[in-house]
Amino acid sequence: MSRKRTGNYFYMIIPMILIMGIIIGWPLVQTVIFSFTNSGLLDTEPASFVGLKNFISAFKNSGFLSSLKVSGLFALVVVTSEVIIGTAVALLLNEPLKGVRLVRAFLILPWAVPTVVNAIMWRLIYNPEYGALNSLLYQLGLIDKYVSWLGSADKALGSIMFADVWKNFSLVAMIVLASLQSLPEQQIEAAKIDGANGWQRFIYITMPYIIPSLQVAMVLRIIEAVKVFDIIYVMTKGGPANKTRSASIFVYQEAFTNSRIGSGSAFAIIVVAFIILLILVYMRALNRQKR
Amino acid sequence: MKRISVLLVLAICLLTAVSVFAADETVELRFLGMAQAAYSEENVNDMTADFMAAHPNIKVQTEFVPYEELRNKTMLAYGSNSPYDAVLVDDIWFAEYASKGMIKDITAEIPQEYKDGVLGGGWNFVTKNDQVFGLPWFLDTMFLFYNKSMLSEAGYEEAPKSIEEMVEMAKALKEKGVVEYPFVFSMAQAEALICVYSNFMEAYGKDYQDADGNWIVQESGVDVLEFLISLKDEGLLNPNSLEYLEEDVRRVFSAGDAAFTLNWGYMYAMASDPAESSLTADQVGVMVLPGKEGVRENAAMSGSMGLSVISKSAHPEEALEYILYLTNKKLQDTYSNLQLPVWTASYDDPAIIEGREDLVAAAKLAFDIMNARPSVPNYQEASAILQESIQSALYGDASAQDALNAAVEQMNALQ
């Protein structure tokens, strides 16, 4: 393709670049600018430049550090669980079992449920007076009295994680299943002839084949899990005693409830840096594996 | 043909001019209210439709959000290019809004009829530094609801007269197996927790701040918090209270699973509504929370709300007209089955009292004695700190003293 023709194509994407710049770029730039100021929500007083003060105070803020821990733990547990469960389900649905096509169609349902609806649904399931989970566990004899799942400091985060895994494992399963469907049958047959058992076939043939898809799913899920807001906000609003307050909820409260846009923006940038750091670590591990 | 074309153009110009002129005559207002149980969205929209029918030149667009989002939405809109014209304001937000210049001082524009006729307790919370920043829309407090049948079953025919007597009754109810958890309160990490705590602070005759506005709750509030912890530890308080909001406790009480609860006035009608409750009207008792023995007879904390005109409104006169309409006596009396009016005379009206004598009597007393939660510009942040500290103590993560010390340290850092 000639340089001239490439130039023409570039002009055609200018409108898209402009739109993306306005929609994504400008708010991002504005957030960075805010993070170095003491801007308030209402602009009743002129904002002034405060340098790195907001960033330094963020690392001294125990509430923010604790919310980062909640986000990190949430991401670690839900992404690991979703990858394990999603892969297992995908492997099962790749087998020529009876009714598997119908189950594949239903697999998308949890993921298709809007997060807020999912959160409300699980709030009802966890209800300590009439929730279905308590009823089930009680009838099975696993508990002797109804449990307050979202009102207990030690159970609330785990309960939210479970609700999130239920919703999102199907995304991982679908991505892995799509990859499994394109796995050449000949490779499996050849391994069988060579005497490889089921576990060996999975480790040496299936796993290396699905790893790239799994990596895409993990990157997507890590980003979503670290910036988790809606499911926690609807289910517990960060309580009890801030035990489920994620970094995104902390940023929201700082910027909008406490009306401190400047420090809220700084906290938001730190959260983004935290996500980028996690992805870089992950990509580095990925590249090492490729080598 | 040419003549017809000219006439057609003239006609179009005339129609355009008329429509532009007509459009100029119509004022569009935006009102932000709360999605709630008492005056529902439907009720407010009905009131608004009546207002628009009476004021054809004013069109009001209403929006409703849950209580938890009301303040943020008001502030975000104020900071943007499209602020609301009139908003609903909780009594704890008046100090903040007024200090930031968000709401209009309407002192000089309040009709004499309103000044004379509205209950004094109403004017208290909308007035800051002798300036009136809104009109009281409804007065409310957390009343003590009790199950008369349960008390009767345990041998009590009278309502408790003090906190100590109430706890004694609760212990008897539990011992006799009448109810597993006599108390249920809305103590989730939300403003409802502060409302419950504040009511007991009132019952103990304690204040959050001294006369100079310094926080003293680390001294004054410890025994109140220890009292709540003792209710939980003794199995008198439903442990799920720590995740409950007002609607949750209403359901628990209405299901006959609690003997005592604190809730807003709206619960009275719903607690004996067959569609909402298993209780009958004669089983539901309502009263002002009794005080601690030797301290005070009764206690109440204000949970009232008012209507204000946003200072950035392009149509402040029409916005004031609208909120005056929403608070007028005739309208409030019409909807008094949902929310008690803010007008003194309404409490002597037999049509309003009939069928809910207990509630009206309790309201009359409560609205006279109720105090406000701390009135500070950064209330929202202070409240969030207190919520976390109180919950930490209730969960046993910290002692009442340590939790409140930590809270005051953080709240002092805000100033």
XYZ file of C-alpha atoms in Angstrom:
706
model
C 0.000 0.000 0.000
C 1.447 3.380 -0.959
C 2.204 6.083 1.591
C -0.337 8.351 -0.151
C -3.134 5.818 0.203
C -2.283 5.228 3.850
C -2.531 8.986 4.399
C -6.020 9.006 2.924
C -7.128 6.260 5.284
C -5.756 8.262 8.207
C -7.989 11.230 7.336
C -10.993 8.919 7.481
C -10.387 8.025 11.122
C -9.936 11.657 12.208
C -13.639 12.064 13.138
C -13.436 8.956 15.305
C -10.245 10.220 16.973
C -11.930 13.578 17.639
C -15.020 11.963 19.158
C -12.937 9.621 21.312
C -10.754 12.552 22.339
C -13.768 14.529 23.493
C -15.547 11.635 25.192
C -12.559 9.860 26.766
C -9.521 12.119 26.427
C -10.876 15.387 27.795
C -12.392 13.973 31.015
C -9.113 12.116 31.566
C -7.069 15.295 31.122
C -9.509 17.198 33.335
C -9.163 14.529 36.066
C -5.363 14.811 35.942
C -5.603 18.613 36.192
C -8.059 18.377 39.120
C -5.772 15.953 40.958
C -3.141 18.672 41.404
C -5.642 21.187 42.790
C -7.929 21.588 45.791
C -11.024 21.899 43.564
C -14.416 21.476 45.207
C -17.593 20.217 43.653
C -19.404 23.512 43.700
C -16.617 25.901 42.717
C -17.756 28.334 45.409
C -14.107 29.158 46.008
C -11.400 29.348 43.318
C -9.262 26.209 43.142
C -5.528 26.494 43.674
C -2.578 24.340 42.650
C -1.453 22.056 45.498
C 1.233 20.003 43.733
C 1.501 16.404 44.928
C -0.298 17.046 48.218
C -3.399 15.038 47.217
C -1.275 12.047 46.182
C 0.836 12.142 49.333
C -2.210 12.411 51.583
C -3.805 9.472 49.742
C -1.050 7.160 50.973
C -1.527 8.437 54.520
C -5.287 7.940 54.386
C -6.090 4.688 56.196
C -9.601 4.620 54.729
C -8.274 4.783 51.177
C -5.575 2.148 51.798
C -8.144 -0.126 53.369
C -10.474 0.342 50.383
C -7.582 -0.530 48.024
C -7.072 -3.735 50.011
C -10.776 -4.559 49.635
C -10.564 -4.009 45.859
C -7.368 -6.049 45.572
C -8.779 -8.944 47.599
C -12.050 -8.794 45.683
C -10.190 -8.930 42.344
C -7.916 -11.756 43.459
C -10.718 -13.977 44.736
C -13.347 -13.356 42.060
C -10.999 -13.514 39.066
C -9.334 -16.708 40.315
C -12.713 -18.303 41.049
C -14.192 -17.227 37.745
C -11.236 -18.556 35.776
C -11.309 -21.935 37.532
C -15.102 -22.351 37.409
C -15.397 -20.856 33.907
C -12.711 -23.180 32.506
C -14.248 -26.234 34.180
C -17.695 -25.396 32.820
C -16.277 -24.736 29.335
C -14.498 -28.126 29.345
C -17.725 -29.820 30.396
C -19.779 -28.048 27.752
C -17.224 -28.990 25.091
C -18.027 -32.655 25.640
C -20.640 -34.285 23.382
C -23.183 -34.670 26.183
C -26.956 -34.823 25.802
C -28.629 -31.390 26.069
C -25.316 -29.573 25.978
C -26.522 -27.130 23.291
C -29.395 -26.017 25.503
C -27.093 -25.550 28.484
C -24.711 -23.485 26.315
C -27.609 -21.193 25.412
C -28.506 -20.749 29.102
C -24.886 -20.123 30.030
C -25.074 -16.526 28.831
C -28.013 -15.669 31.106
C -26.157 -14.784 34.339
C -23.759 -12.562 32.414
C -26.654 -10.899 30.574
C -28.337 -9.910 33.843
C -27.556 -6.234 34.580
C -25.239 -5.871 37.575
C -27.733 -3.813 39.568
C -30.467 -6.395 39.000
C -28.037 -9.135 40.008
C -27.159 -7.221 43.177
C -30.805 -6.709 44.138
C -31.556 -10.376 43.407
C -28.728 -11.528 45.687
C -29.754 -9.055 48.378
C -33.115 -10.826 48.437
C -31.483 -14.262 48.407
C -29.263 -13.249 51.344
C -32.081 -11.591 53.305
C -31.660 -12.647 56.944
C -35.405 -13.011 57.615
C -36.867 -14.532 54.444
C -33.927 -15.114 52.099
C -33.829 -18.254 49.978
C -30.240 -19.120 50.961
C -31.030 -19.227 54.674
C -34.133 -21.262 53.980
C -32.193 -23.776 51.871
C -29.325 -24.149 54.328
C -31.730 -24.417 57.264
C -33.789 -27.134 55.586
C -30.623 -29.031 54.724
C -29.640 -28.815 58.384
C -26.446 -26.898 57.622
C -27.366 -23.957 59.860
C -29.408 -23.964 63.058
C -30.553 -20.326 62.765
C -30.810 -17.800 59.959
C -27.576 -15.968 59.188
C -27.097 -12.269 58.466
C -24.900 -12.620 55.366
C -24.568 -8.961 54.457
C -24.772 -7.630 58.004
C -21.841 -9.655 59.347
C -18.477 -7.996 59.074
C -16.788 -11.334 58.352
C -19.286 -12.632 55.803
C -20.369 -9.576 53.823
C -17.429 -9.361 51.397
C -17.448 -13.108 50.759
C -21.188 -12.991 50.061
C -20.725 -10.194 47.518
C -17.844 -12.073 45.888
C -20.059 -15.131 45.490
C -22.753 -13.027 43.785
C -20.158 -11.543 41.429
C -18.659 -14.947 40.567
C -22.153 -16.300 39.807
C -22.677 -13.491 37.315
C -19.285 -13.413 35.622
C -17.959 -16.968 35.466
C -20.079 -17.456 32.343
C -18.097 -14.776 30.464
C -14.894 -16.723 31.080
C -16.659 -19.969 30.200
C -17.898 -18.573 26.887
C -14.479 -17.225 25.889
C -12.758 -20.521 26.779
C -15.493 -22.571 25.120
C -15.058 -20.620 21.871
C -11.344 -21.407 22.013
C -11.946 -25.093 22.777
C -14.286 -25.399 19.811
C -11.430 -24.521 17.466
C -8.980 -27.013 19.053
C -7.994 -29.459 16.260
C -9.396 -32.893 17.039
C -6.330 -34.544 15.432
C -4.035 -33.324 18.207
C -6.177 -34.967 20.864
C -6.434 -38.168 18.826
C -2.658 -38.249 18.315
C -2.096 -37.825 22.061
C -4.535 -40.640 22.787
C -2.646 -42.916 20.385
C 0.598 -41.944 22.147
C -0.977 -43.142 25.407
C -1.601 -39.777 27.102
C -4.301 -39.927 29.772
C -7.041 -37.315 30.220
C -5.064 -35.150 32.662
C -1.945 -35.198 30.446
C -4.009 -34.264 27.397
C -5.473 -31.343 29.335
C -2.097 -30.093 30.643
C -0.026 -30.528 27.489
C -2.536 -29.918 24.673
C -5.750 -28.241 25.811
C -4.269 -25.822 28.360
C -1.566 -24.293 26.113
C -4.214 -23.904 23.424
C -6.719 -22.019 25.591
C -4.176 -19.922 27.508
C -4.297 -16.907 25.104
C -8.107 -16.765 25.390
C -7.887 -17.203 29.134
C -5.436 -14.320 29.308
C -7.831 -12.018 27.445
C -10.638 -13.014 29.807
C -8.419 -12.441 32.838
C -7.319 -8.963 31.729
C -10.946 -7.982 31.166
C -12.030 -9.377 34.508
C -9.105 -7.902 36.483
C -9.951 -4.423 35.179
C -13.630 -4.858 36.028
C -12.979 -6.457 39.414
C -10.496 -3.853 40.680
C -12.816 -0.989 39.796
C -15.873 -2.736 41.266
C -18.533 -0.264 42.394
C -22.126 -1.097 41.501
C -22.612 -4.560 42.998
C -21.105 -3.486 46.341
C -22.906 -0.138 46.387
C -26.289 -1.785 45.857
C -25.716 -4.686 48.257
C -24.011 -3.008 51.236
C -23.031 0.558 50.296
C -19.574 -0.307 51.644
C -20.795 -1.437 55.067
C -20.814 -2.975 57.591
C -18.255 -0.715 59.271
C -16.636 -0.045 55.856
C -15.624 -3.707 55.559
C -16.781 -3.873 51.922
C -15.901 -0.339 50.820
C -13.983 -0.679 47.556
C -11.572 1.902 46.168
C -14.156 3.076 43.612
C -16.740 3.674 46.333
C -14.123 5.564 48.338
C -13.312 7.738 45.311
C -17.032 8.411 44.729
C -17.548 9.408 48.366
C -14.488 11.634 48.392
C -15.368 13.413 45.148
C -19.131 13.666 45.390
C -20.288 13.090 48.976
C -17.433 15.053 50.529
C -17.344 17.436 47.526
C -13.537 17.214 47.188
C -13.016 16.807 43.470
C -9.268 17.492 43.720
C -8.371 14.694 46.125
C -11.071 12.442 44.641
C -9.359 12.779 41.246
C -5.974 11.966 42.788
C -7.418 8.833 44.406
C -8.996 7.855 41.075
C -5.634 8.185 39.310
C -3.993 5.990 41.947
C -6.699 3.353 41.375
C -6.020 3.485 37.618
C -2.272 3.155 38.305
C -3.041 0.160 40.544
C -4.969 -1.501 37.704
C -2.200 -0.740 35.182
C 0.359 -2.180 37.590
C -1.628 -5.399 37.926
C -1.944 -5.691 34.162
C 1.781 -5.008 33.633
C 2.702 -7.712 36.132
C 0.344 -10.026 34.361
C 1.637 -9.148 30.863
C 5.203 -9.655 32.026
C 4.337 -13.121 33.299
C 2.602 -13.766 30.017
C 5.628 -12.743 27.935
C 7.897 -14.926 30.065
C 5.601 -17.851 29.416
C 5.697 -17.167 25.667
C 9.496 -17.228 25.670
C -49.866 32.194 -7.325
C -47.355 34.768 -6.192
C -49.950 36.397 -3.953
C -50.831 33.029 -2.395
C -47.149 32.345 -1.732
C -46.730 35.735 -0.038
C -49.820 35.092 2.110
C -48.526 31.653 3.020
C -45.148 33.067 4.075
C -46.891 35.771 6.132
C -49.102 33.178 7.788
C -46.078 31.025 8.697
C -44.271 34.099 10.098
C -47.331 35.011 12.150
C -47.709 31.483 13.523
C -44.011 31.337 14.369
C -44.199 34.704 16.128
C -47.238 33.609 18.131
C -45.613 30.346 19.132
C -42.370 32.110 20.110
C -44.377 34.661 22.084
C -46.345 31.885 23.765
C -43.142 29.986 24.512
C -41.681 33.075 26.140
C -44.702 33.247 28.420
C -44.208 29.716 29.761
C -41.712 29.294 32.564
C -40.180 25.861 33.000
C -39.146 24.760 36.477
C -37.231 21.668 37.556
C -37.950 20.163 40.958
C -35.934 17.468 42.672
C -37.760 15.388 45.265
C -37.386 12.094 47.027
C -38.753 8.691 46.113
C -40.305 7.763 49.428
C -43.232 6.133 51.109
C -45.199 9.049 52.567
C -45.679 11.661 49.831
C -45.008 9.273 46.970
C -43.874 10.323 43.494
C -47.447 9.915 42.355
C -48.731 12.181 45.140
C -46.207 14.911 44.350
C -46.941 14.651 40.645
C -50.649 15.008 41.401
C -49.965 18.094 43.543
C -47.758 19.463 40.752
C -50.433 18.853 38.128
C -52.905 20.824 40.244
C -50.355 23.614 40.607
C -49.790 23.744 36.848
C -53.529 23.790 36.212
C -53.794 26.803 38.502
C -50.682 28.417 36.960
C -50.879 27.789 33.205
C -47.738 29.857 32.598
C -45.586 27.567 34.775
C -44.546 24.097 33.743
C -42.862 21.966 36.413
C -40.745 18.977 35.605
C -40.351 16.709 38.640
C -37.552 14.246 39.322
C -37.245 11.826 42.222
C -34.274 9.972 43.652
C -33.832 7.823 46.762
C -32.929 9.699 49.938
C -29.330 8.436 49.755
C -28.825 10.190 46.401
C -30.784 13.375 47.061
C -27.960 15.507 48.431
C -25.383 14.375 45.849
C -27.789 14.933 42.978
C -28.676 18.402 44.265
C -25.018 19.368 44.601
C -23.943 17.875 41.279
C -26.745 19.690 39.480
C -25.857 22.911 41.292
C -22.253 22.598 40.178
C -23.322 21.941 36.584
C -24.926 24.265 34.051
C -28.429 22.994 34.732
C -29.275 23.351 38.417
C -32.759 22.600 39.722
C -35.073 25.479 40.594
C -36.549 23.943 43.728
C -35.325 21.045 45.833
C -36.257 18.972 48.844
C -33.758 19.466 51.677
C -33.244 17.304 54.763
C -32.904 19.283 57.976
C -29.272 18.194 58.378
C -28.319 19.745 55.011
C -29.663 23.261 55.540
C -26.485 24.447 57.295
C -24.274 23.131 54.490
C -26.411 24.417 51.618
C -26.815 27.822 53.264
C -23.094 28.167 54.026
C -22.278 27.384 50.397
C -24.851 29.835 49.092
C -26.763 27.107 47.283
C -30.232 27.984 48.551
C -31.991 31.317 48.463
C -32.732 33.372 51.553
C -36.524 33.799 51.411
C -36.993 35.541 54.769
C -38.601 38.639 53.263
C -40.857 36.730 50.895
C -42.673 34.437 53.330
C -46.355 35.356 53.630
C -47.522 36.333 57.137
C -50.083 33.508 57.046
C -47.204 30.998 56.881
C -45.159 32.768 59.563
C -48.084 32.628 61.971
C -49.592 29.294 61.017
C -46.684 26.859 60.600
C -45.432 25.020 63.698
C -42.448 26.649 65.378
C -40.434 23.412 65.161
C -40.648 23.735 61.390
C -39.117 27.173 61.239
C -36.280 26.085 63.536
C -34.589 23.803 61.050
C -34.990 25.983 57.937
C -33.605 29.046 59.726
C -29.852 29.602 59.893
C -28.393 32.792 61.400
C -31.851 34.399 61.455
C -32.301 33.856 57.730
C -35.005 31.521 56.443
C -33.745 29.256 53.663
C -36.802 27.166 52.990
C -40.328 26.165 53.887
C -40.963 23.223 56.194
C -42.694 20.527 54.129
C -43.051 17.810 56.675
C -42.053 17.360 60.260
C -41.104 13.939 61.410
C -39.307 12.034 64.105
C -38.604 8.411 64.871
C -41.563 7.345 66.981
C -41.471 4.293 69.230
C -43.771 1.636 67.804
C -44.739 -1.229 70.078
C -46.800 -4.363 69.729
C -49.645 -4.054 72.233
C -50.582 -7.750 72.011
C -47.054 -8.853 72.902
C -46.878 -6.506 75.872
C -50.283 -7.725 77.008
C -49.181 -11.356 76.672
C -46.269 -10.610 78.969
C -48.587 -8.919 81.465
C -48.036 -5.277 80.527
C -51.107 -3.223 79.726
C -49.375 0.163 79.654
C -46.670 1.472 77.367
C -43.197 1.930 78.920
C -42.574 5.206 80.694
C -38.784 5.109 80.658
C -35.901 3.457 78.845
C -35.311 1.230 81.865
C -38.940 0.097 81.917
C -38.815 -0.620 78.180
C -35.723 -2.819 78.623
C -37.356 -4.597 81.562
C -40.390 -5.341 79.383
C -38.127 -6.589 76.586
C -36.369 -8.983 78.966
C -39.718 -10.316 80.183
C -40.934 -10.773 76.599
C -37.817 -12.772 75.778
C -37.892 -14.858 78.947
C -41.562 -15.733 78.448
C -40.879 -16.709 74.852
C -43.244 -14.099 73.420
C -40.653 -12.922 70.908
C -37.041 -13.958 70.297
C -35.714 -10.448 69.707
C -37.924 -7.743 71.281
C -36.057 -4.859 69.614
C -35.338 -4.248 65.941
C -33.711 -0.998 64.793
C -32.449 0.362 61.470
C -28.705 0.287 62.156
C -27.144 -0.394 58.741
C -24.193 1.792 57.827
C -26.400 4.687 56.767
C -27.974 7.847 58.146
C -30.703 5.693 59.714
C -28.119 4.459 62.243
C -27.340 8.033 63.291
C -31.079 8.707 63.640
C -31.501 5.745 65.999
C -28.383 6.666 67.978
C -29.480 10.319 68.139
C -32.861 9.350 69.552
C -31.185 7.482 72.385
C -28.756 10.386 72.861
C -31.848 12.532 73.352
C -33.343 9.978 75.742
C -30.140 10.122 77.795
C -30.175 13.923 77.603
C -26.823 14.039 75.818
C -25.450 16.316 73.109
C -22.986 15.681 70.302
C -21.411 19.123 70.621
C -20.841 21.701 73.330
C -22.146 25.266 73.160
C -19.130 26.308 71.053
C -19.699 23.562 68.505
C -16.834 21.310 69.675
C -17.480 17.578 69.407
C -17.994 16.013 72.831
C -19.637 12.771 71.791
C -16.536 10.823 72.921
C -17.605 11.778 76.457
C -21.348 12.236 76.181
C -22.162 9.334 73.856
C -20.258 6.437 75.414
C -22.979 5.214 77.782
C -25.575 5.505 74.997
C -23.446 3.335 72.711
C -22.755 0.900 75.542
C -26.513 0.679 76.104
C -27.064 -0.320 72.448
C -24.212 -2.845 72.639
C -25.783 -4.338 75.768
C -29.102 -4.805 73.938
C -27.245 -6.772 71.250
C -25.123 -8.782 73.698
C -28.141 -9.720 75.814
C -29.996 -10.981 72.753
C -32.688 -8.321 73.061
C -31.814 -6.640 69.759
C -32.367 -8.477 66.501
C -28.761 -9.008 65.269
C -29.887 -8.349 61.701
C -30.531 -4.770 62.775
C -26.968 -4.012 61.699
C -27.956 -4.464 58.058
C -31.466 -3.041 58.302
C -32.844 0.235 57.000
C -36.250 1.654 57.904
C -38.225 -0.458 55.443
C -36.613 -3.642 56.750
C -37.562 -2.932 60.349
C -41.079 -2.024 59.270
C -41.442 -5.464 57.667
C -40.037 -7.263 60.707
C -42.350 -5.379 63.063
C -45.332 -5.846 60.732
C -44.647 -9.583 60.568
C -45.019 -9.724 64.365
C -41.322 -10.516 64.907
C -40.501 -7.563 67.161
C -42.115 -5.857 70.102
C -40.409 -2.462 69.812
C -38.957 -0.466 66.967
C -38.169 3.110 66.052
C -39.424 4.420 62.750
C -40.807 7.483 61.003
C -44.472 8.448 61.085
C -45.231 6.878 57.698
C -45.039 3.443 59.305
C -48.131 4.000 61.438
C -50.634 3.558 58.608
C -48.663 0.746 56.975
C -48.191 -1.235 60.201
C -51.907 -1.941 60.353
C -52.620 -2.073 56.614
C -53.694 -5.683 55.811
C -51.861 -5.468 52.489
C -48.614 -4.624 54.267
C -48.886 -6.090 57.727
C -50.091 -9.049 59.739
C -51.001 -6.710 62.603
C -54.332 -5.036 63.199
C -54.748 -1.391 64.169
C -55.464 -2.242 67.811
C -52.171 -4.155 68.051
C -50.029 -1.223 66.948
C -49.000 1.248 69.612
C -47.163 4.451 68.859
C -45.594 6.955 71.236
C -42.663 9.285 71.670
C -39.545 7.453 72.843
C -39.473 7.581 76.650
C -36.432 9.133 78.292
C -33.942 7.735 80.748
C -35.233 7.660 84.315
C -34.482 10.880 86.139
C -33.241 12.586 82.981
C -36.300 13.367 80.892
C -39.763 12.033 80.230
C -39.629 11.840 76.463
C -37.117 12.257 73.674
C -37.333 12.986 69.962
C -34.875 13.818 67.221
C -35.946 15.755 64.168
C -36.074 14.030 60.801
C -37.929 16.798 59.035
C -37.527 18.087 55.510
C -38.116 21.392 53.809
C -38.386 22.870 50.338
C -35.938 25.470 49.099
C -35.351 27.619 46.045
C -31.928 27.113 44.489
C -29.990 30.375 44.383
C -28.960 29.799 40.760
C -32.569 29.371 39.615
C -33.468 31.482 36.592
C -37.043 31.708 37.883
C -36.829 32.157 41.663
C -40.235 33.844 41.960
C -42.048 31.016 40.215
C -40.029 28.430 42.155
C -41.079 30.109 45.412
C -44.670 30.145 44.171
C -44.398 26.399 43.576
C -43.007 25.528 47.014
C -45.532 27.823 48.707
C -48.226 25.848 46.910
C -46.783 22.480 48.026
C -46.749 23.628 51.645
C -50.112 25.379 51.779
C -52.506 24.292 54.517
C -55.343 23.156 52.310
C -53.113 20.857 50.287
C -51.340 19.496 53.360
C -54.654 18.764 55.037
C -55.845 16.963 51.897
C -52.837 14.621 52.004
C -52.697 14.394 55.792
C -53.445 10.679 55.771
C -49.951 10.238 54.305
C -48.007 12.860 56.212
C -49.034 15.038 59.125
C -49.281 18.729 58.169
C -46.840 21.422 59.288
C -49.713 23.721 60.245
C -50.563 24.196 63.926
C -54.303 24.462 63.297
C -54.406 21.074 61.565
C -53.712 19.314 64.861
C -57.028 20.540 66.239
C -58.987 19.493 63.162
C -61.194 16.469 64.048
C -61.097 15.273 60.433
C -57.299 14.948 60.632
C -57.152 13.479 64.133
C -59.884 10.864 63.681
C -58.681 7.277 63.584
C -55.088 8.057 64.563
C -55.442 9.841 67.837
C -52.322 8.116 69.238
C -50.103 9.207 66.354
C -51.360 12.788 66.335
C -50.939 13.039 70.122
C -47.399 11.629 69.851
C -46.590 13.965 66.961
C -47.898 16.987 68.799
C -45.611 16.191 71.731
C -42.603 15.149 69.627
C -42.691 18.170 67.311
C -42.661 20.386 70.356
C -39.620 18.825 72.061
C -37.531 17.424 69.205
C -33.936 18.462 68.715
C -31.857 18.385 65.547
C -28.834 16.288 64.733
C -25.563 18.280 64.653
C -25.969 21.267 62.378
C -22.533 21.537 60.777
C -21.530 22.350 57.182
C -19.627 19.059 56.788
C -22.361 17.008 58.433
C -22.401 14.318 55.732
C -18.761 13.468 56.237
C -19.009 13.606 60.020
C -22.038 11.337 59.891
C -20.176 8.795 57.730
C -17.331 8.724 60.272
C -19.750 8.246 63.162
C -21.606 5.498 61.317
C -18.425 3.495 60.864
C -17.327 4.006 64.468
C -20.683 3.085 65.963
C -20.864 -0.036 63.817
C -17.293 -0.996 64.798
C -18.339 -0.866 68.437
C -21.552 -2.803 67.790
C -19.556 -5.515 65.995
C -17.130 -5.679 68.909
C -14.140 -4.509 66.845
C -13.599 -1.637 69.284
C -14.908 -0.567 72.663
C -17.533 2.181 72.716
C -14.975 4.589 74.160
C -12.260 3.775 71.596
C -14.719 3.912 68.693
C -16.022 7.342 69.685
C -12.507 8.647 70.435
C -11.482 7.623 66.926
C -14.595 9.225 65.457
C -14.025 12.553 67.217
C -10.366 12.570 66.202
C -11.382 12.177 62.560
C -14.233 14.685 62.806
C -11.944 17.274 64.387
C -9.539 16.795 61.496
C -12.309 17.839 59.111
C -12.587 21.321 60.616
